[in-house]
Amino acid sequence: MDTIDYYQIMSIGVYGSAIGLILIGLYAVLMKKHLTKIVIGLSIIDAGINLLFIAIGYISNGTAPIYSSQGIDLVKTGTPMVDPVPQALVLTAIVIGFGVTAVALSLVIRLYRHHNTARIDQIKSLKW
Amino acid sequence: MVISPVHYIAVPLLAAFLMPLLAKIHRELTRIVPGLVILYLGYVSVVLMNQVMAHGTIVEVIAGWNAPWGINLVYSPFTGFLASMMTAMAFVIWLYSYRFKKVDSQPALKYFILFMMLVTGTIGIVLTGDIFNFFVFLEITAISSYSLTAFYRDRDGAEAAFKYLLIGSFASAFILIAILLLYTQVGTLNMAQIAVRMHDVPTHMKITILILFLVGLGIEAEMFPLNGWAPDAYSQAPSPVGVTFAALVVKAGVYGLIRIIFTLFDVHGAYEYLIVMGAITLVMAELAAIRQKSLKRMLAYSSIGQMGVVMIAFGIGTNEAVFGAIFLMFNHAVIKGLLFMSGSYLVYNTPNKEIQYLSGYGMKMPLISLFFSLGALAIVGLPPFAGFWSKLYILIAAADNQMIGLIALILGVSIVEIVYYFRVVGRLYFGKPSKGSIMQKPTYGGVIAMSLLAIVILVVGFYPDVITPYIHNAADALLDKAQYIHSVLPNADLSQIQNLK
Amino acid sequence: MNIFLIIVFSLMLLALILGLARFIKGPTSADRVVALDTMSIIATSALALLALVYNRYIYMDISLVYAVLGFIGVIVVARYLEGAL
Amino acid sequence: MKKLLIILLLAVVGYFLTVSMSNIKFGANRMGDLSQPKTVGAFYLSKTPGELSVANVITAIVVNYRGFDTLGEVSVLFLAATGLGSILYKKKKKGEHIPTVNKPSSALLQAGSKLIFPAILVLGAYVFIHGHLTPGGGFQGGAIIATGFLLMMMSYKDFTMNHSVITWVESLAGITFASIGLIGLIVDHSFLENFLPIGYINDLISGGIIPLIYVAVGFKVAAELSGVLDTLLSIKEK
Amino acid sequence: MMEIIKYIGYIAIGIGSIFLFLGALGIYRMPDVYNRLQAGTKATTLGAMSTILGVGLVEPTWFVKSLIIVVFIAVSNPLSSHALARGAYRASLTPFMKKKMDAYESEIQNEKED
Amino acid sequence: MLFYTIVLIILAIILLGVAIYAVVQKDLLYAVIATGVISLILSVFFFILQAPDVALTEAAIGIALTTIIFIITIRNTSRMEDEMPLDHEPNSESDNQVETK
C-alpha cells in the first residue's frame, strides 16, 4: 500500500476544494445579477482563500500549535506542530471579511431603498 | 515620552476609540478632536523628519521583537516624506470639512471617525514594513473609503460605494493570495527579509506573485484597466472625501505598487511594465477626461492620468525620474486638492455637476474661481507654478534615457489637458452669466484651506528649493534597496541580491 | 479499535450526506433548516469524537461552541419563517 | 460574449492557481529546524513557551508578535460598525422605540432563552479568558457573547440593547487596548511590549499582558457586534 | 475498572453513531417537515448525547466537559426544533396528516384573540 | 490513512457541491442557509487540518452572525433572485437632513 502517496490525493482534495471555492465565488460575483448573491459570492471567495491558507500551513501528522500538557507530551513523542502563522493570519482575514460583508450588505439595503430593486441590471444611474 | 513613528497609528486610533465618549460630553468636540490629533501628528512629522534628515532611517519595533520576527515601522526619508505630506493634506482637508455641511452631531461623529481612520490607514500603509500588516491597513483604508463614499446616503453615492467595494474586494482577495504564495516561498512576512530571500524563489512563482500583487494594487492605484471605481467614487463621494481620495488613498496605492516592484521583487521587465501601463493609463484617462460633462468626473479622470505620469516616471527608474515622480506626487496632492475643493463649491448647486452651467461664475464667485484657475494653470504644468517643475524633471529624465516617444506622449497629453482645463476656465470668465443660480458661500475653514494650498503652490512654484532637499533624500532612499534592507536587518547577507543600485 | 472508529465515522459521514441530500432536495425552506440543524448536531458529535482520535482535550471546546451556537442559527431562520423578523 | 470572457477569466485564474499550488507540496514541513529558526513559524513555535509562557502559540502571535495586526483588526470591526451606522442612519424621533422583532415568540422559547443566555455569556467569557491556554480568544468570545444577545433579541420582543452602555464598553475596551500598548512604549520603549511578569506556562495567570489584551478585545468585539446587530435589526421597511 | 468504563464508552459511541445515522435517514425518508423534524431532532439528540458521553467515558478526565456539552445539547436542541416547528406552521405548511387532528390551530386562534 | 483520505475527498466534494448550490439557487434564503452549511463544513475542514482556533472563529462568526445579517438583508430587499422591480417610482432624494448637493 505504500505505493500510493496519500498526501498527493489529499492535496487534490484540499487545494481543489479551496481553488474551486474561489472560482465558484468569482463566477457568482461576475455573472449573477442580484446584489445579495454577489455578496454571497464574495464571502465564498473569502472562505476559499482561508481554506487555502490553512492548507499551506498543514504538516503531515502534525498537531495544533498549542502547548497544553497533552500538547507537550505529543511534541515529546515526535509529533510536529503545524505552522501557526497562516492560522493567525486567517483569524485576521476572517474578521476583516466579516466587516466587509456587513458594510456590503448595508449598501445593498440602501440601494434597494432607492431603486426598489436589488438587481444590478436595473440599477444604472452610473455607468458600470 | 519619546516621539516615535508608532504615534502615527496609535494616537489616532486612541482618539477614534475615545470620540464616542467625547461626543457625549460636548458635541463640538467631535469636530475639534480630529484636528488636534492631526496637528499633533504634524508635530510628530516635523520632529521625525528632522531626525531622519540628520541621522537616517528610523526603524520602530513593535512589541519588542526585532525584525524579521515582529512587525516594524520603517520611517525612511521616502516614507517619512509621504507620511508628512499625508498629514499636512489631512489637516487641510479637516479644515475644509470642518463645517462643510451642517449635519447632525451623530453623522458628524461618524464622519470624523471614518475620516481619521482613513488617514491612519493610508499612513500605516506607507510606514509599515510587514506585508500582512500592509494588507490590514489597506483594508482599514478600504472600509472607511466605502463608508465615506456612501456617506450622504443618496442614490448614486451608494451605487458608487458598492462598485468600489466590489472592485476593492477583488483587490484584497488578489493581494491575500499573493501574500499566501509569497509566504510559502520565503517563510517570512517582513518586507526586507522577503527582499533578501527573493533570489531563491523560482522565476515562474515570482512572476505569478508579482502579477497578483500588480492586479491587486493596481486597483488601488487606479491603473488602467482597473480604475473603473475611481470616477464614480470621486464624483459621488462628499467633496472632502474626494479630496482625500486624490491626496491620500491613491498615493498609498502607488506607494504599495512602487514598494513591491522596487524593493521586494527583482524581476526584469517590471519597470518596463510600469512604463507601458502608465502610458496606457495616461492616454485612456485623458481621452476620457476630455469627453466628460461633469466637472468632478473630469477631475477624477485627470487624476488617473496624473497617476499614469507618476507610474511612467517611476518606471524610468533613474534618480532624476524618481525625483520627478515623487515631486509630482506631492504636487498632485496639493493641486488636485485645491481643484477638488474649489470645484466642488463651483458645482455645488448645478444639476448633475455639469460644466456647462458654470458660465460666468468668475464674476459671481471671484475667490473660488481664482483658486480653480490657479489650480488649472498649475496642474497642466505652466511656469511658474508648482506643477511645472515636476513635469520638467520627468521630461529631463526621459530625455536622458533617450525616450523620445515618452516625451512626445507626455507633451501631447499636456495639450489635451490644457484644452479641457481651459475650457472650464474660459467658461468661468468669458461665458455668458446665467440667471437664477444660487451661489454657495464657502465656509471660513474652506477658504483658509484653499488659501493654504494656493500659497503652497505659489511658494513651491517660485522657490522649489524649499521642498527639493526632502524629495532628493526621498528618491535616494527609495532607490537604495541595500540601505533599506540594512537598516531593517543589520546582519543580512546582501551579496546575493540583484538589482541593487 | 481502528475498525470500530472507521465504522463510526462512516456512519456519521453517511448521516451528513443524507442530511445534505435532504438539504438540496427539501421542497420547503423548513426542510432545509431541519437539515442544517441535523448537520450541525452531527458535526458537534463528530468533532468531539475527532478530539478523542487526535487525543487533544482542548479540541473539545470547539464541540462545545458548536453545541451552543448551532441552534441559534436555526432559531434565526425559524423566526424569519414565522414572519417575526 | 460577456459570458465567454468571464469563463475565460475564470479559466486563467484557475489555471494559474492550480499551477502555483501544484508546486507547493501539501503536508510538507516548510518551517525547517525549530532549534535554529529560519522562518517566522519556527521562531514563534520555539520561542513562545520559553519567552512568553503562553500555551497557545496562535494567541501569542495574534496578540504579541503581531499585535499590531490585531489592533488594526479591532479597528476594522469598529469601522464596519461605524460605517454601517452611517450608511443606515436614520434620525429617530424622540422617545421612538423600534422593536427588534415584530412578533413575540412562544413561551417555551422565551423560557429556554432565559435559561441558556447566562450560559452563553459564561461560555464567551470562558473562551476569551482562556484565550492563551485553549483555542479561542477575544474575537471568538466576543462573537459568542454577541450571539447570545442575538438569541435574546430573537426571543423577546422588548429586549433592547442599551446604546449608552454599548458605547461605553466599546470605547473603554478600545482605550484599554491602545493604552496597554502605549504603556509598553513608555516602560519598555516598544509599542505593545510586555511589561508584566510572564508566569508559568499553562497557568491561568501567565503570559503577561496577553490575557489582559484579549479580555479587552473580547469586550470590544462583543459590544461592536451587538451594536451591529442592533442597528441592523432596528431598520424596518414600512 | 477503568477498562470496563472505557468499553462502555466505546459502546455508547457506537450506539450514538447509529442513532445519528438513523436520525439522518429519518430526515431523508420521512414524508413532511414535521415528521422530519421529529426524526431529525429526537434521534440525533440522543445520538449526539450518547456519543459525547461516550467520549467522556473513554477519557475520564474529559468527563466534565462532555457533560457540559450534553447539557447544552439537551437544552438547546428541543428549543430549536420547537421554534422551527412553530415557524414552519406559521409559514403555513400543512402537516401530512392534517385531516385527522390539528391541535395547534386552535391554540393559535386563542393567541390571536388575546 | 486511506480512510482519512476518503473522508477528506468526500468532504471536499460536499463543500463544492454546497457552494455550487448556493450560487445557482434562485431563492436567496436557501442560498444563505447554504452559506451556513459551507461555514459548518469549512470549520470541520479546519479542524481536520489542525487549526482549532480558526475552526472556532469560523463557527462563531459563520454560523449565526453571517446568517443573521444576510437574513436581515433579505427581509429588507427581495427574497427571489429574479424578482423584477415594483412599478412605482424609485425615491431618488436622500433621506438625510441636508439639502442635496
PDB file of N, CA and C in Angstrom, chain F residues 1-75:
ATOM      1  N   MET F   1      -5.165   5.644   7.157  1.00  0.00           N
ATOM      2  CA  MET F   1      -4.699   6.670   6.220  1.00  0.00           C
ATOM      3  C   MET F   1      -5.589   6.739   4.979  1.00  0.00           C
ATOM      4  N   LEU F   2      -5.892   5.560   4.449  1.00  0.00           N
ATOM      5  CA  LEU F   2      -6.772   5.508   3.284  1.00  0.00           C
ATOM      6  C   LEU F   2      -8.131   6.103   3.636  1.00  0.00           C
ATOM      7  N   PHE F   3      -8.619   5.697   4.803  1.00  0.00           N
ATOM      8  CA  PHE F   3      -9.936   6.163   5.218  1.00  0.00           C
ATOM      9  C   PHE F   3      -9.957   7.680   5.388  1.00  0.00           C
ATOM     10  N   TYR F   4      -8.880   8.169   6.012  1.00  0.00           N
ATOM     11  CA  TYR F   4      -8.730   9.602   6.238  1.00  0.00           C
ATOM     12  C   TYR F   4      -8.808  10.352   4.908  1.00  0.00           C
ATOM     13  N   THR F   5      -8.082   9.827   3.921  1.00  0.00           N
ATOM     14  CA  THR F   5      -8.089  10.463   2.612  1.00  0.00           C
ATOM     15  C   THR F   5      -9.484  10.470   2.015  1.00  0.00           C
ATOM     16  N   ILE F   6     -10.164   9.295   2.140  1.00  0.00           N
ATOM     17  CA  ILE F   6     -11.507   9.208   1.549  1.00  0.00           C
ATOM     18  C   ILE F   6     -12.437  10.226   2.197  1.00  0.00           C
ATOM     19  N   VAL F   7     -12.354  10.333   3.536  1.00  0.00           N
ATOM     20  CA  VAL F   7     -13.210  11.287   4.237  1.00  0.00           C
ATOM     21  C   VAL F   7     -12.955  12.698   3.731  1.00  0.00           C
ATOM     22  N   LEU F   8     -11.663  13.007   3.579  1.00  0.00           N
ATOM     23  CA  LEU F   8     -11.319  14.358   3.141  1.00  0.00           C
ATOM     24  C   LEU F   8     -11.875  14.649   1.755  1.00  0.00           C
ATOM     25  N   ILE F   9     -11.722  13.664   0.853  1.00  0.00           N
ATOM     26  CA  ILE F   9     -12.205  13.874  -0.510  1.00  0.00           C
ATOM     27  C   ILE F   9     -13.719  14.059  -0.508  1.00  0.00           C
ATOM     28  N   ILE F  10     -14.416  13.217   0.290  1.00  0.00           N
ATOM     29  CA  ILE F  10     -15.876  13.324   0.309  1.00  0.00           C
ATOM     30  C   ILE F  10     -16.293  14.693   0.846  1.00  0.00           C
ATOM     31  N   LEU F  11     -15.595  15.133   1.915  1.00  0.00           N
ATOM     32  CA  LEU F  11     -15.935  16.452   2.460  1.00  0.00           C
ATOM     33  C   LEU F  11     -15.692  17.545   1.424  1.00  0.00           C
ATOM     34  N   ALA F  12     -14.595  17.397   0.662  1.00  0.00           N
ATOM     35  CA  ALA F  12     -14.305  18.403  -0.365  1.00  0.00           C
ATOM     36  C   ALA F  12     -15.409  18.438  -1.397  1.00  0.00           C
ATOM     37  N   ILE F  13     -15.866  17.247  -1.802  1.00  0.00           N
ATOM     38  CA  ILE F  13     -16.938  17.215  -2.802  1.00  0.00           C
ATOM     39  C   ILE F  13     -18.204  17.858  -2.239  1.00  0.00           C
ATOM     40  N   ILE F  14     -18.499  17.543  -0.979  1.00  0.00           N
ATOM     41  CA  ILE F  14     -19.688  18.128  -0.367  1.00  0.00           C
ATOM     42  C   ILE F  14     -19.579  19.654  -0.351  1.00  0.00           C
ATOM     43  N   LEU F  15     -18.384  20.125   0.046  1.00  0.00           N
ATOM     44  CA  LEU F  15     -18.170  21.570   0.130  1.00  0.00           C
ATOM     45  C   LEU F  15     -18.427  22.243  -1.215  1.00  0.00           C
ATOM     46  N   LEU F  16     -17.822  21.661  -2.266  1.00  0.00           N
ATOM     47  CA  LEU F  16     -18.008  22.256  -3.591  1.00  0.00           C
ATOM     48  C   LEU F  16     -19.464  22.179  -4.018  1.00  0.00           C
ATOM     49  N   GLY F  17     -20.095  21.036  -3.718  1.00  0.00           N
ATOM     50  CA  GLY F  17     -21.499  20.880  -4.108  1.00  0.00           C
ATOM     51  C   GLY F  17     -22.367  21.938  -3.457  1.00  0.00           C
ATOM     52  N   VAL F  18     -22.163  22.142  -2.162  1.00  0.00           N
ATOM     53  CA  VAL F  18     -22.987  23.137  -1.472  1.00  0.00           C
ATOM     54  C   VAL F  18     -22.703  24.534  -2.011  1.00  0.00           C
ATOM     55  N   ALA F  19     -21.416  24.795  -2.329  1.00  0.00           N
ATOM     56  CA  ALA F  19     -21.090  26.120  -2.867  1.00  0.00           C
ATOM     57  C   ALA F  19     -21.794  26.349  -4.198  1.00  0.00           C
ATOM     58  N   ILE F  20     -21.763  25.321  -5.057  1.00  0.00           N
ATOM     59  CA  ILE F  20     -22.443  25.463  -6.352  1.00  0.00           C
ATOM     60  C   ILE F  20     -23.935  25.649  -6.135  1.00  0.00           C
ATOM     61  N   TYR F  21     -24.471  24.890  -5.179  1.00  0.00           N
ATOM     62  CA  TYR F  21     -25.897  25.032  -4.866  1.00  0.00           C
ATOM     63  C   TYR F  21     -26.203  26.455  -4.432  1.00  0.00           C
ATOM     64  N   ALA F  22     -25.326  27.000  -3.569  1.00  0.00           N
ATOM     65  CA  ALA F  22     -25.564  28.364  -3.079  1.00  0.00           C
ATOM     66  C   ALA F  22     -25.541  29.363  -4.215  1.00  0.00           C
ATOM     67  N   VAL F  23     -24.745  29.095  -5.232  1.00  0.00           N
ATOM     68  CA  VAL F  23     -24.648  30.072  -6.316  1.00  0.00           C
ATOM     69  C   VAL F  23     -25.803  29.940  -7.294  1.00  0.00           C
ATOM     70  N   VAL F  24     -26.211  28.695  -7.620  1.00  0.00           N
ATOM     71  CA  VAL F  24     -27.236  28.566  -8.654  1.00  0.00           C
ATOM     72  C   VAL F  24     -28.640  28.724  -8.101  1.00  0.00           C
ATOM     73  N   GLN F  25     -28.827  28.572  -6.806  1.00  0.00           N
ATOM     74  CA  GLN F  25     -30.165  28.611  -6.242  1.00  0.00           C
ATOM     75  C   GLN F  25     -30.796  29.990  -6.421  1.00  0.00           C
ATOM     76  N   LYS F  26     -32.049  29.995  -6.914  1.00  0.00           N
ATOM     77  CA  LYS F  26     -32.708  31.276  -7.156  1.00  0.00           C
ATOM     78  C   LYS F  26     -33.261  31.889  -5.874  1.00  0.00           C
ATOM     79  N   ASP F  27     -33.662  31.036  -4.945  1.00  0.00           N
ATOM     80  CA  ASP F  27     -34.222  31.547  -3.699  1.00  0.00           C
ATOM     81  C   ASP F  27     -33.073  31.927  -2.775  1.00  0.00           C
ATOM     82  N   LEU F  28     -32.979  33.218  -2.463  1.00  0.00           N
ATOM     83  CA  LEU F  28     -31.798  33.664  -1.717  1.00  0.00           C
ATOM     84  C   LEU F  28     -31.769  33.128  -0.307  1.00  0.00           C
ATOM     85  N   LEU F  29     -32.941  32.860   0.269  1.00  0.00           N
ATOM     86  CA  LEU F  29     -32.939  32.303   1.625  1.00  0.00           C
ATOM     87  C   LEU F  29     -32.211  30.964   1.636  1.00  0.00           C
ATOM     88  N   TYR F  30     -32.488  30.163   0.614  1.00  0.00           N
ATOM     89  CA  TYR F  30     -31.818  28.861   0.551  1.00  0.00           C
ATOM     90  C   TYR F  30     -30.316  29.053   0.352  1.00  0.00           C
ATOM     91  N   ALA F  31     -29.978  30.038  -0.470  1.00  0.00           N
ATOM     92  CA  ALA F  31     -28.551  30.294  -0.694  1.00  0.00           C
ATOM     93  C   ALA F  31     -27.871  30.696   0.607  1.00  0.00           C
ATOM     94  N   VAL F  32     -28.589  31.484   1.414  1.00  0.00           N
ATOM     95  CA  VAL F  32     -27.995  31.921   2.678  1.00  0.00           C
ATOM     96  C   VAL F  32     -27.825  30.741   3.630  1.00  0.00           C
ATOM     97  N   ILE F  33     -28.841  29.877   3.700  1.00  0.00           N
ATOM     98  CA  ILE F  33     -28.694  28.691   4.550  1.00  0.00           C
ATOM     99  C   ILE F  33     -27.534  27.850   4.033  1.00  0.00           C
ATOM    100  N   ALA F  34     -27.379  27.826   2.709  1.00  0.00           N
ATOM    101  CA  ALA F  34     -26.256  27.063   2.145  1.00  0.00           C
ATOM    102  C   ALA F  34     -24.924  27.656   2.574  1.00  0.00           C
ATOM    103  N   THR F  35     -24.849  29.002   2.681  1.00  0.00           N
ATOM    104  CA  THR F  35     -23.579  29.553   3.175  1.00  0.00           C
ATOM    105  C   THR F  35     -23.333  29.129   4.620  1.00  0.00           C
ATOM    106  N   GLY F  36     -24.426  28.995   5.385  1.00  0.00           N
ATOM    107  CA  GLY F  36     -24.262  28.455   6.735  1.00  0.00           C
ATOM    108  C   GLY F  36     -23.668  27.062   6.703  1.00  0.00           C
ATOM    109  N   VAL F  37     -24.183  26.222   5.775  1.00  0.00           N
ATOM    110  CA  VAL F  37     -23.657  24.861   5.664  1.00  0.00           C
ATOM    111  C   VAL F  37     -22.198  24.895   5.229  1.00  0.00           C
ATOM    112  N   ILE F  38     -21.864  25.837   4.317  1.00  0.00           N
ATOM    113  CA  ILE F  38     -20.459  25.948   3.895  1.00  0.00           C
ATOM    114  C   ILE F  38     -19.579  26.239   5.103  1.00  0.00           C
ATOM    115  N   SER F  39     -20.018  27.183   5.941  1.00  0.00           N
ATOM    116  CA  SER F  39     -19.250  27.500   7.146  1.00  0.00           C
ATOM    117  C   SER F  39     -19.058  26.267   8.007  1.00  0.00           C
ATOM    118  N   LEU F  40     -20.161  25.513   8.156  1.00  0.00           N
ATOM    119  CA  LEU F  40     -20.121  24.318   9.005  1.00  0.00           C
ATOM    120  C   LEU F  40     -19.069  23.346   8.508  1.00  0.00           C
ATOM    121  N   ILE F  41     -19.132  23.030   7.214  1.00  0.00           N
ATOM    122  CA  ILE F  41     -18.206  22.033   6.685  1.00  0.00           C
ATOM    123  C   ILE F  41     -16.796  22.581   6.636  1.00  0.00           C
ATOM    124  N   LEU F  42     -16.705  23.889   6.363  1.00  0.00           N
ATOM    125  CA  LEU F  42     -15.377  24.508   6.336  1.00  0.00           C
ATOM    126  C   LEU F  42     -14.725  24.403   7.704  1.00  0.00           C
ATOM    127  N   SER F  43     -15.509  24.583   8.758  1.00  0.00           N
ATOM    128  CA  SER F  43     -14.855  24.536  10.061  1.00  0.00           C
ATOM    129  C   SER F  43     -14.494  23.103  10.421  1.00  0.00           C
ATOM    130  N   VAL F  44     -15.256  22.104   9.925  1.00  0.00           N
ATOM    131  CA  VAL F  44     -14.810  20.715  10.107  1.00  0.00           C
ATOM    132  C   VAL F  44     -13.475  20.509   9.391  1.00  0.00           C
ATOM    133  N   PHE F  45     -13.376  21.112   8.202  1.00  0.00           N
ATOM    134  CA  PHE F  45     -12.130  21.056   7.442  1.00  0.00           C
ATOM    135  C   PHE F  45     -10.978  21.651   8.253  1.00  0.00           C
ATOM    136  N   PHE F  46     -11.210  22.827   8.794  1.00  0.00           N
ATOM    137  CA  PHE F  46     -10.157  23.476   9.590  1.00  0.00           C
ATOM    138  C   PHE F  46      -9.757  22.599  10.761  1.00  0.00           C
ATOM    139  N   PHE F  47     -10.755  21.961  11.347  1.00  0.00           N
ATOM    140  CA  PHE F  47     -10.474  21.077  12.482  1.00  0.00           C
ATOM    141  C   PHE F  47      -9.586  19.918  12.047  1.00  0.00           C
ATOM    142  N   ILE F  48      -9.923  19.321  10.905  1.00  0.00           N
ATOM    143  CA  ILE F  48      -9.122  18.196  10.433  1.00  0.00           C
ATOM    144  C   ILE F  48      -7.708  18.641  10.104  1.00  0.00           C
ATOM    145  N   LEU F  49      -7.582  19.863   9.595  1.00  0.00           N
ATOM    146  CA  LEU F  49      -6.254  20.384   9.272  1.00  0.00           C
ATOM    147  C   LEU F  49      -5.570  20.993  10.487  1.00  0.00           C
ATOM    148  N   GLN F  50      -5.996  20.652  11.676  1.00  0.00           N
ATOM    149  CA  GLN F  50      -5.337  21.019  12.937  1.00  0.00           C
ATOM    150  C   GLN F  50      -5.306  22.513  13.184  1.00  0.00           C
ATOM    151  N   ALA F  51      -6.415  23.171  12.875  1.00  0.00           N
ATOM    152  CA  ALA F  51      -6.482  24.599  13.171  1.00  0.00           C
ATOM    153  C   ALA F  51      -7.704  24.869  14.046  1.00  0.00           C
ATOM    154  N   PRO F  52      -7.672  24.465  15.320  1.00  0.00           N
ATOM    155  CA  PRO F  52      -8.868  24.618  16.154  1.00  0.00           C
ATOM    156  C   PRO F  52      -9.277  26.074  16.347  1.00  0.00           C
ATOM    157  N   ASP F  53      -8.291  26.972  16.444  1.00  0.00           N
ATOM    158  CA  ASP F  53      -8.648  28.384  16.615  1.00  0.00           C
ATOM    159  C   ASP F  53      -9.494  28.890  15.459  1.00  0.00           C
ATOM    160  N   VAL F  54      -9.043  28.545  14.255  1.00  0.00           N
ATOM    161  CA  VAL F  54      -9.752  29.026  13.074  1.00  0.00           C
ATOM    162  C   VAL F  54     -11.120  28.366  12.985  1.00  0.00           C
ATOM    163  N   ALA F  55     -11.180  27.081  13.350  1.00  0.00           N
ATOM    164  CA  ALA F  55     -12.471  26.399  13.320  1.00  0.00           C
ATOM    165  C   ALA F  55     -13.443  27.082  14.266  1.00  0.00           C
ATOM    166  N   LEU F  56     -12.928  27.463  15.427  1.00  0.00           N
ATOM    167  CA  LEU F  56     -13.778  28.139  16.407  1.00  0.00           C
ATOM    168  C   LEU F  56     -14.271  29.479  15.860  1.00  0.00           C
ATOM    169  N   THR F  57     -13.367  30.230  15.231  1.00  0.00           N
ATOM    170  CA  THR F  57     -13.763  31.523  14.687  1.00  0.00           C
ATOM    171  C   THR F  57     -14.805  31.358  13.600  1.00  0.00           C
ATOM    172  N   GLU F  58     -14.545  30.407  12.708  1.00  0.00           N
ATOM    173  CA  GLU F  58     -15.488  30.184  11.613  1.00  0.00           C
ATOM    174  C   GLU F  58     -16.851  29.790  12.154  1.00  0.00           C
ATOM    175  N   ALA F  59     -16.843  28.939  13.213  1.00  0.00           N
ATOM    176  CA  ALA F  59     -18.119  28.533  13.794  1.00  0.00           C
ATOM    177  C   ALA F  59     -18.811  29.722  14.435  1.00  0.00           C
ATOM    178  N   ALA F  60     -18.041  30.532  15.183  1.00  0.00           N
ATOM    179  CA  ALA F  60     -18.665  31.628  15.930  1.00  0.00           C
ATOM    180  C   ALA F  60     -19.204  32.688  14.991  1.00  0.00           C
ATOM    181  N   ILE F  61     -18.461  32.980  13.920  1.00  0.00           N
ATOM    182  CA  ILE F  61     -18.907  34.048  13.030  1.00  0.00           C
ATOM    183  C   ILE F  61     -19.781  33.510  11.906  1.00  0.00           C
ATOM    184  N   GLY F  62     -19.385  32.355  11.346  1.00  0.00           N
ATOM    185  CA  GLY F  62     -20.062  31.884  10.147  1.00  0.00           C
ATOM    186  C   GLY F  62     -21.470  31.374  10.366  1.00  0.00           C
ATOM    187  N   ILE F  63     -21.708  30.694  11.486  1.00  0.00           N
ATOM    188  CA  ILE F  63     -22.986  30.005  11.593  1.00  0.00           C
ATOM    189  C   ILE F  63     -24.115  30.956  11.914  1.00  0.00           C
ATOM    190  N   ALA F  64     -23.985  31.742  12.977  1.00  0.00           N
ATOM    191  CA  ALA F  64     -25.112  32.568  13.378  1.00  0.00           C
ATOM    192  C   ALA F  64     -25.004  33.997  12.854  1.00  0.00           C
ATOM    193  N   LEU F  65     -23.847  34.637  13.022  1.00  0.00           N
ATOM    194  CA  LEU F  65     -23.778  36.079  12.750  1.00  0.00           C
ATOM    195  C   LEU F  65     -23.923  36.390  11.268  1.00  0.00           C
ATOM    196  N   THR F  66     -23.178  35.658  10.418  1.00  0.00           N
ATOM    197  CA  THR F  66     -23.298  35.924   8.983  1.00  0.00           C
ATOM    198  C   THR F  66     -24.710  35.622   8.508  1.00  0.00           C
ATOM    199  N   THR F  67     -25.284  34.508   9.019  1.00  0.00           N
ATOM    200  CA  THR F  67     -26.639  34.160   8.617  1.00  0.00           C
ATOM    201  C   THR F  67     -27.613  35.273   8.963  1.00  0.00           C
ATOM    202  N   ILE F  68     -27.491  35.821  10.170  1.00  0.00           N
ATOM    203  CA  ILE F  68     -28.489  36.827  10.552  1.00  0.00           C
ATOM    204  C   ILE F  68     -28.338  38.081   9.719  1.00  0.00           C
ATOM    205  N   ILE F  69     -27.093  38.508   9.438  1.00  0.00           N
ATOM    206  CA  ILE F  69     -27.034  39.753   8.662  1.00  0.00           C
ATOM    207  C   ILE F  69     -27.521  39.531   7.239  1.00  0.00           C
ATOM    208  N   PHE F  70     -27.278  38.331   6.686  1.00  0.00           N
ATOM    209  CA  PHE F  70     -27.823  38.059   5.354  1.00  0.00           C
ATOM    210  C   PHE F  70     -29.348  38.022   5.398  1.00  0.00           C
ATOM    211  N   ILE F  71     -29.899  37.411   6.452  1.00  0.00           N
ATOM    212  CA  ILE F  71     -31.359  37.284   6.501  1.00  0.00           C
ATOM    213  C   ILE F  71     -32.004  38.650   6.675  1.00  0.00           C
ATOM    214  N   ILE F  72     -31.361  39.517   7.470  1.00  0.00           N
ATOM    215  CA  ILE F  72     -31.917  40.868   7.609  1.00  0.00           C
ATOM    216  C   ILE F  72     -31.899  41.576   6.252  1.00  0.00           C
ATOM    217  N   THR F  73     -30.827  41.358   5.486  1.00  0.00           N
ATOM    218  CA  THR F  73     -30.788  41.960   4.150  1.00  0.00           C
ATOM    219  C   THR F  73     -31.907  41.428   3.282  1.00  0.00           C
ATOM    220  N   ILE F  74     -32.125  40.116   3.340  1.00  0.00           N
ATOM    221  CA  ILE F  74     -33.187  39.542   2.510  1.00  0.00           C
ATOM    222  C   ILE F  74     -34.532  40.112   2.923  1.00  0.00           C
ATOM    223  N   ARG F  75     -34.734  40.275   4.224  1.00  0.00           N
ATOM    224  CA  ARG F  75     -36.005  40.817   4.664  1.00  0.00           C
ATOM    225  C   ARG F  75     -36.194  42.233   4.141  1.00  0.00           C
TER     226      ARG F  75
END
